[in-house]
mmCIF file of C-alpha atoms in Angstrom:
data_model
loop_
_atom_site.group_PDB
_atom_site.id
_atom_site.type_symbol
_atom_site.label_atom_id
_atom_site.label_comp_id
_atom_site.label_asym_id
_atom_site.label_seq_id
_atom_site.Cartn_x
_atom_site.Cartn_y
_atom_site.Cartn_z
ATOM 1 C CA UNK L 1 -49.262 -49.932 29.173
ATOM 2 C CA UNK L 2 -50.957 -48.588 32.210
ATOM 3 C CA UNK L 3 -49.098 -45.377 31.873
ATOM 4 C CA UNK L 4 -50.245 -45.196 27.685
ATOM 5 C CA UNK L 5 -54.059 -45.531 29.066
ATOM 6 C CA UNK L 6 -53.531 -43.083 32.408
ATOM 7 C CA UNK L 7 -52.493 -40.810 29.648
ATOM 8 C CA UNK L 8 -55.002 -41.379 26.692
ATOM 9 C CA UNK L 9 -58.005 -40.935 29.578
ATOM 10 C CA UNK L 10 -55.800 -37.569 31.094
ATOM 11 C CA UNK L 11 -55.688 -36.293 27.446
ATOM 12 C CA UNK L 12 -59.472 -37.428 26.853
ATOM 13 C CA UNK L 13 -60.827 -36.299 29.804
ATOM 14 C CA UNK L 14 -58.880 -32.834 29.270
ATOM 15 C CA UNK L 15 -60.469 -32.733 25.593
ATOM 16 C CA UNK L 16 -63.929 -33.342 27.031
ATOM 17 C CA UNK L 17 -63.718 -31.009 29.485
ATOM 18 C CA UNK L 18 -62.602 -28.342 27.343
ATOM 19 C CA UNK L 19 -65.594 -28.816 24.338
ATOM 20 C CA UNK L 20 -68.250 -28.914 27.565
ATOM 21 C CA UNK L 21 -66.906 -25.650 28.601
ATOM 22 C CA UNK L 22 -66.721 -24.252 25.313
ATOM 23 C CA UNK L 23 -70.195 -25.189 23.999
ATOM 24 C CA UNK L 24 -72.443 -26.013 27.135
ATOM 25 C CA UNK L 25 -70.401 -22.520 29.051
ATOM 26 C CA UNK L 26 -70.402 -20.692 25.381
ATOM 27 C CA UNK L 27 -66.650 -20.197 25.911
ATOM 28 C CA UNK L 28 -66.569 -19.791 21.815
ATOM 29 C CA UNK L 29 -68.135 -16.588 22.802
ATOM 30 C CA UNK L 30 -65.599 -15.123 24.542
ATOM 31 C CA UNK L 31 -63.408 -15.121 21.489
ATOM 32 C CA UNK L 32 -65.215 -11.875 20.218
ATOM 33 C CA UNK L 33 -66.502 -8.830 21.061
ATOM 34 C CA UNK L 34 -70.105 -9.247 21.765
ATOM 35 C CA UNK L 35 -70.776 -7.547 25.317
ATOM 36 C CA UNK L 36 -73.198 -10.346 25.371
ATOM 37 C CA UNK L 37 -70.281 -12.816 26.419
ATOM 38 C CA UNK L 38 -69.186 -10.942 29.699
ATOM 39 C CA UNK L 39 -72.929 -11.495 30.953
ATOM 40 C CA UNK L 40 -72.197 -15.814 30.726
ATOM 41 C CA UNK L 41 -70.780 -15.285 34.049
ATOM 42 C CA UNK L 42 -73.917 -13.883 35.834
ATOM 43 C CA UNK L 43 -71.366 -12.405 38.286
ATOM 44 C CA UNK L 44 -71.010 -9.636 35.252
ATOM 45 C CA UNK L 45 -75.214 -8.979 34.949
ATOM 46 C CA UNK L 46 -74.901 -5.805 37.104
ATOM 47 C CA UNK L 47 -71.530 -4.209 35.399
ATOM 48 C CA UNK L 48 -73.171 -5.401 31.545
ATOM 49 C CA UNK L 49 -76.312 -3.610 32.764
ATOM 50 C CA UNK L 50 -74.607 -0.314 33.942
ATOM 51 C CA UNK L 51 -72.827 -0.109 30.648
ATOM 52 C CA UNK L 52 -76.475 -0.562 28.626
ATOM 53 C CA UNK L 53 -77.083 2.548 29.972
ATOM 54 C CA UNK L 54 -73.803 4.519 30.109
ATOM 55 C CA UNK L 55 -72.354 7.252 27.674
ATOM 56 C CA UNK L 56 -69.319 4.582 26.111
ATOM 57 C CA UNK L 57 -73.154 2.033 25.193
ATOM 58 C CA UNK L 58 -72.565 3.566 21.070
ATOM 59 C CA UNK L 59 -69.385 3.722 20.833
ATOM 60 C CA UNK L 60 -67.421 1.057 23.131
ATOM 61 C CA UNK L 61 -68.049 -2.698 23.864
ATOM 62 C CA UNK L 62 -66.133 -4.288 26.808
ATOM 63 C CA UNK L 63 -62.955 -5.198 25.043
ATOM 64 C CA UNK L 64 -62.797 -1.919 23.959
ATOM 65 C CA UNK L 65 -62.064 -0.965 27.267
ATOM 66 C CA UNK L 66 -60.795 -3.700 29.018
ATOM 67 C CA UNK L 67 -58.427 -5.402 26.423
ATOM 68 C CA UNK L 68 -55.840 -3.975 24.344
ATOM 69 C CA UNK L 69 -56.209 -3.085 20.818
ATOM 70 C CA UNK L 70 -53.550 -5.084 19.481
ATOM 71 C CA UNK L 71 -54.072 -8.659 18.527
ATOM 72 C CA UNK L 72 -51.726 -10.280 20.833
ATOM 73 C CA UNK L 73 -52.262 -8.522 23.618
ATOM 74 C CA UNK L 74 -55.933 -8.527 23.420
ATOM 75 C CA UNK L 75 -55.760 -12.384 23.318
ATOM 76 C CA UNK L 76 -53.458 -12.568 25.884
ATOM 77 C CA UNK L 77 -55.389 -10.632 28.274
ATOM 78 C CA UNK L 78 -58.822 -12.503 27.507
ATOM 79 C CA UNK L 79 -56.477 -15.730 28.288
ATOM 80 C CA UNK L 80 -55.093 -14.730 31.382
ATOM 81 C CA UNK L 81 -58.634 -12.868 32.493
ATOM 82 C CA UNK L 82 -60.673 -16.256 31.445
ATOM 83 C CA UNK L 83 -58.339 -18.087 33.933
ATOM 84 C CA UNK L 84 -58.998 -16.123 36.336
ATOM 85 C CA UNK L 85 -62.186 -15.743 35.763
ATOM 86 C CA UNK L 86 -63.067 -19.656 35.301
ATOM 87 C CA UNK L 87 -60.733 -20.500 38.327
ATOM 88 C CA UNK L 88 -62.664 -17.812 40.552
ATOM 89 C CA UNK L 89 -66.329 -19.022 39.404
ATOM 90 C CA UNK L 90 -65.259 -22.451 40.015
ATOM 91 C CA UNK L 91 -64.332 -22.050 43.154
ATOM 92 C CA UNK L 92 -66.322 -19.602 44.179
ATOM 93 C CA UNK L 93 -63.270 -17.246 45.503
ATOM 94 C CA UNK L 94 -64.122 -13.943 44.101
ATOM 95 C CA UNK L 95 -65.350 -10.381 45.431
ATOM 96 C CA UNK L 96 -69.136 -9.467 44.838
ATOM 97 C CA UNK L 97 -69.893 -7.540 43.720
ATOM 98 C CA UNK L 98 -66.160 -7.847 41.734
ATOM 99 C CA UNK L 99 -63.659 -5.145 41.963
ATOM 100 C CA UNK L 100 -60.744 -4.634 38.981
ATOM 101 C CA UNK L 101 -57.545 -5.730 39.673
ATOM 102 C CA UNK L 102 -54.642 -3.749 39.104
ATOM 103 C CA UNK L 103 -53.401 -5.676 35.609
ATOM 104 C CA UNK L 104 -56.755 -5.067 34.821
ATOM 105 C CA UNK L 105 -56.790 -1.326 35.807
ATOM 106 C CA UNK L 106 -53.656 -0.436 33.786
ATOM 107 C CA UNK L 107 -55.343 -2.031 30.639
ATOM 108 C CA UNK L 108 -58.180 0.498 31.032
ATOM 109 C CA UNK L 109 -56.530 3.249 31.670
ATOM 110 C CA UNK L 110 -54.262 2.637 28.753
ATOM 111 C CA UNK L 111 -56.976 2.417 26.680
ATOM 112 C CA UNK L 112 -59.074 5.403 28.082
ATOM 113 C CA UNK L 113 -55.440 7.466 27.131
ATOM 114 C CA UNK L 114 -55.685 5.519 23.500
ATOM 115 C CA UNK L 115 -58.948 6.498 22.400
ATOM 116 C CA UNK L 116 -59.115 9.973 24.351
ATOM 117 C CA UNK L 117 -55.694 11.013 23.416
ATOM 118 C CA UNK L 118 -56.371 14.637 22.197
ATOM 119 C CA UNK L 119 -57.991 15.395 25.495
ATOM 120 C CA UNK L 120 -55.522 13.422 27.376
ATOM 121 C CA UNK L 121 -52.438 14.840 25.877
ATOM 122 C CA UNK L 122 -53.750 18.411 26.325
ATOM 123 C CA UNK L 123 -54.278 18.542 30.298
ATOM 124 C CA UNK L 124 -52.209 14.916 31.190
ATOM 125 C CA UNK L 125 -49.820 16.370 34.334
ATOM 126 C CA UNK L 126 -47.895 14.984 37.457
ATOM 127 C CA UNK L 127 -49.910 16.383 40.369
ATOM 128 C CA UNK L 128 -47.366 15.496 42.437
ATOM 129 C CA UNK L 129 -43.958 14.153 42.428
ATOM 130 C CA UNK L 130 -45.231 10.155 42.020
ATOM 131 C CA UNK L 131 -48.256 10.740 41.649
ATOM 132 C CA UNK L 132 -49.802 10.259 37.973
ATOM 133 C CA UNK L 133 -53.110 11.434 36.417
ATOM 134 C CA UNK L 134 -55.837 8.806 36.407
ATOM 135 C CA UNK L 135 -59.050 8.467 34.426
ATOM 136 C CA UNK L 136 -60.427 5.575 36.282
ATOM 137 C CA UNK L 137 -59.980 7.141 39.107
ATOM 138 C CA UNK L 138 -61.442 10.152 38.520
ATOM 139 C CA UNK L 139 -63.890 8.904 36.167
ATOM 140 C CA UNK L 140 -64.810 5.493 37.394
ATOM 141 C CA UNK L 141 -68.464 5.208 36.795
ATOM 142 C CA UNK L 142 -67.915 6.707 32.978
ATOM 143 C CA UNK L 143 -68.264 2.627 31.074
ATOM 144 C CA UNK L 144 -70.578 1.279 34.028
ATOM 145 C CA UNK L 145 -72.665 3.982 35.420
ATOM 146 C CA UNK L 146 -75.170 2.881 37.543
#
């Protein structure tokens, strides 16, 4: 009996906990593509700014960039980000201003090579042996220039 109601409040308290954060913290939000949603976290204000005035503004919203285009693995990156994110914010472990980690790095440069791919094919070389050609490194102020 004790365990049935140590249970019931674990699984109520869970529930409650997750409709606060998704209505009172607009988590619903983050299930689309509104730029809008990054900027919840105030940590994002600067980067969300930046972009308003970058060249990618007309053409590119943030999961354009920084999720992949498939269905799956655009969900599972906003999962595994919003964990992060939401663990980080919570307990107030994170960089600021915040620096892109290297999951998070790969994603973008995948999908700077997916939607520049007749440029990219064209000059894409090894520089040297183990060393690859980077767009975010080269280019890293293109989506947020400040």
């Amino acid at each position: 009996m004790v365990a049935a109601i140590a249970a019931a409040l674990t699984v109520g308290m869970a529930a409650g906990l997750g409709a606060y954060t998704f209505v009172y913290a607009k988590g619903y939000s983050y299930m689309g593509n509104d730029p809008q949603s990054c900027v919840n976290c105030h940590i994002m204000n600067e980067q969300y700014e930046a972009w308003t005035r970058s060249s990618h503004h007309a053409i590119a919203t943030c999961n354009d960039c920084h999720a992949p285009h498939d269905l799956v693995g655009k969900y599972r990156v906003k999962a595994t980000n919003g964990y992060h994110h939401s663990l980080a914010f919570t307990t107030g472990e994170f960089a600021d201003p915040i620096h892109i980690k290297p999951g998070n790095r790969a994603v973008t440069e995948a999908q700077c090579r997916h939607c520049h791919a007749d440029i990219v094919h064209g000059i894409d070389t090894t520089p040297k042996p183990g060393e690859a050609m980077s767009c975010v490194r080269c280019h890293a102020s293109v989506g947020h220039m400040h």
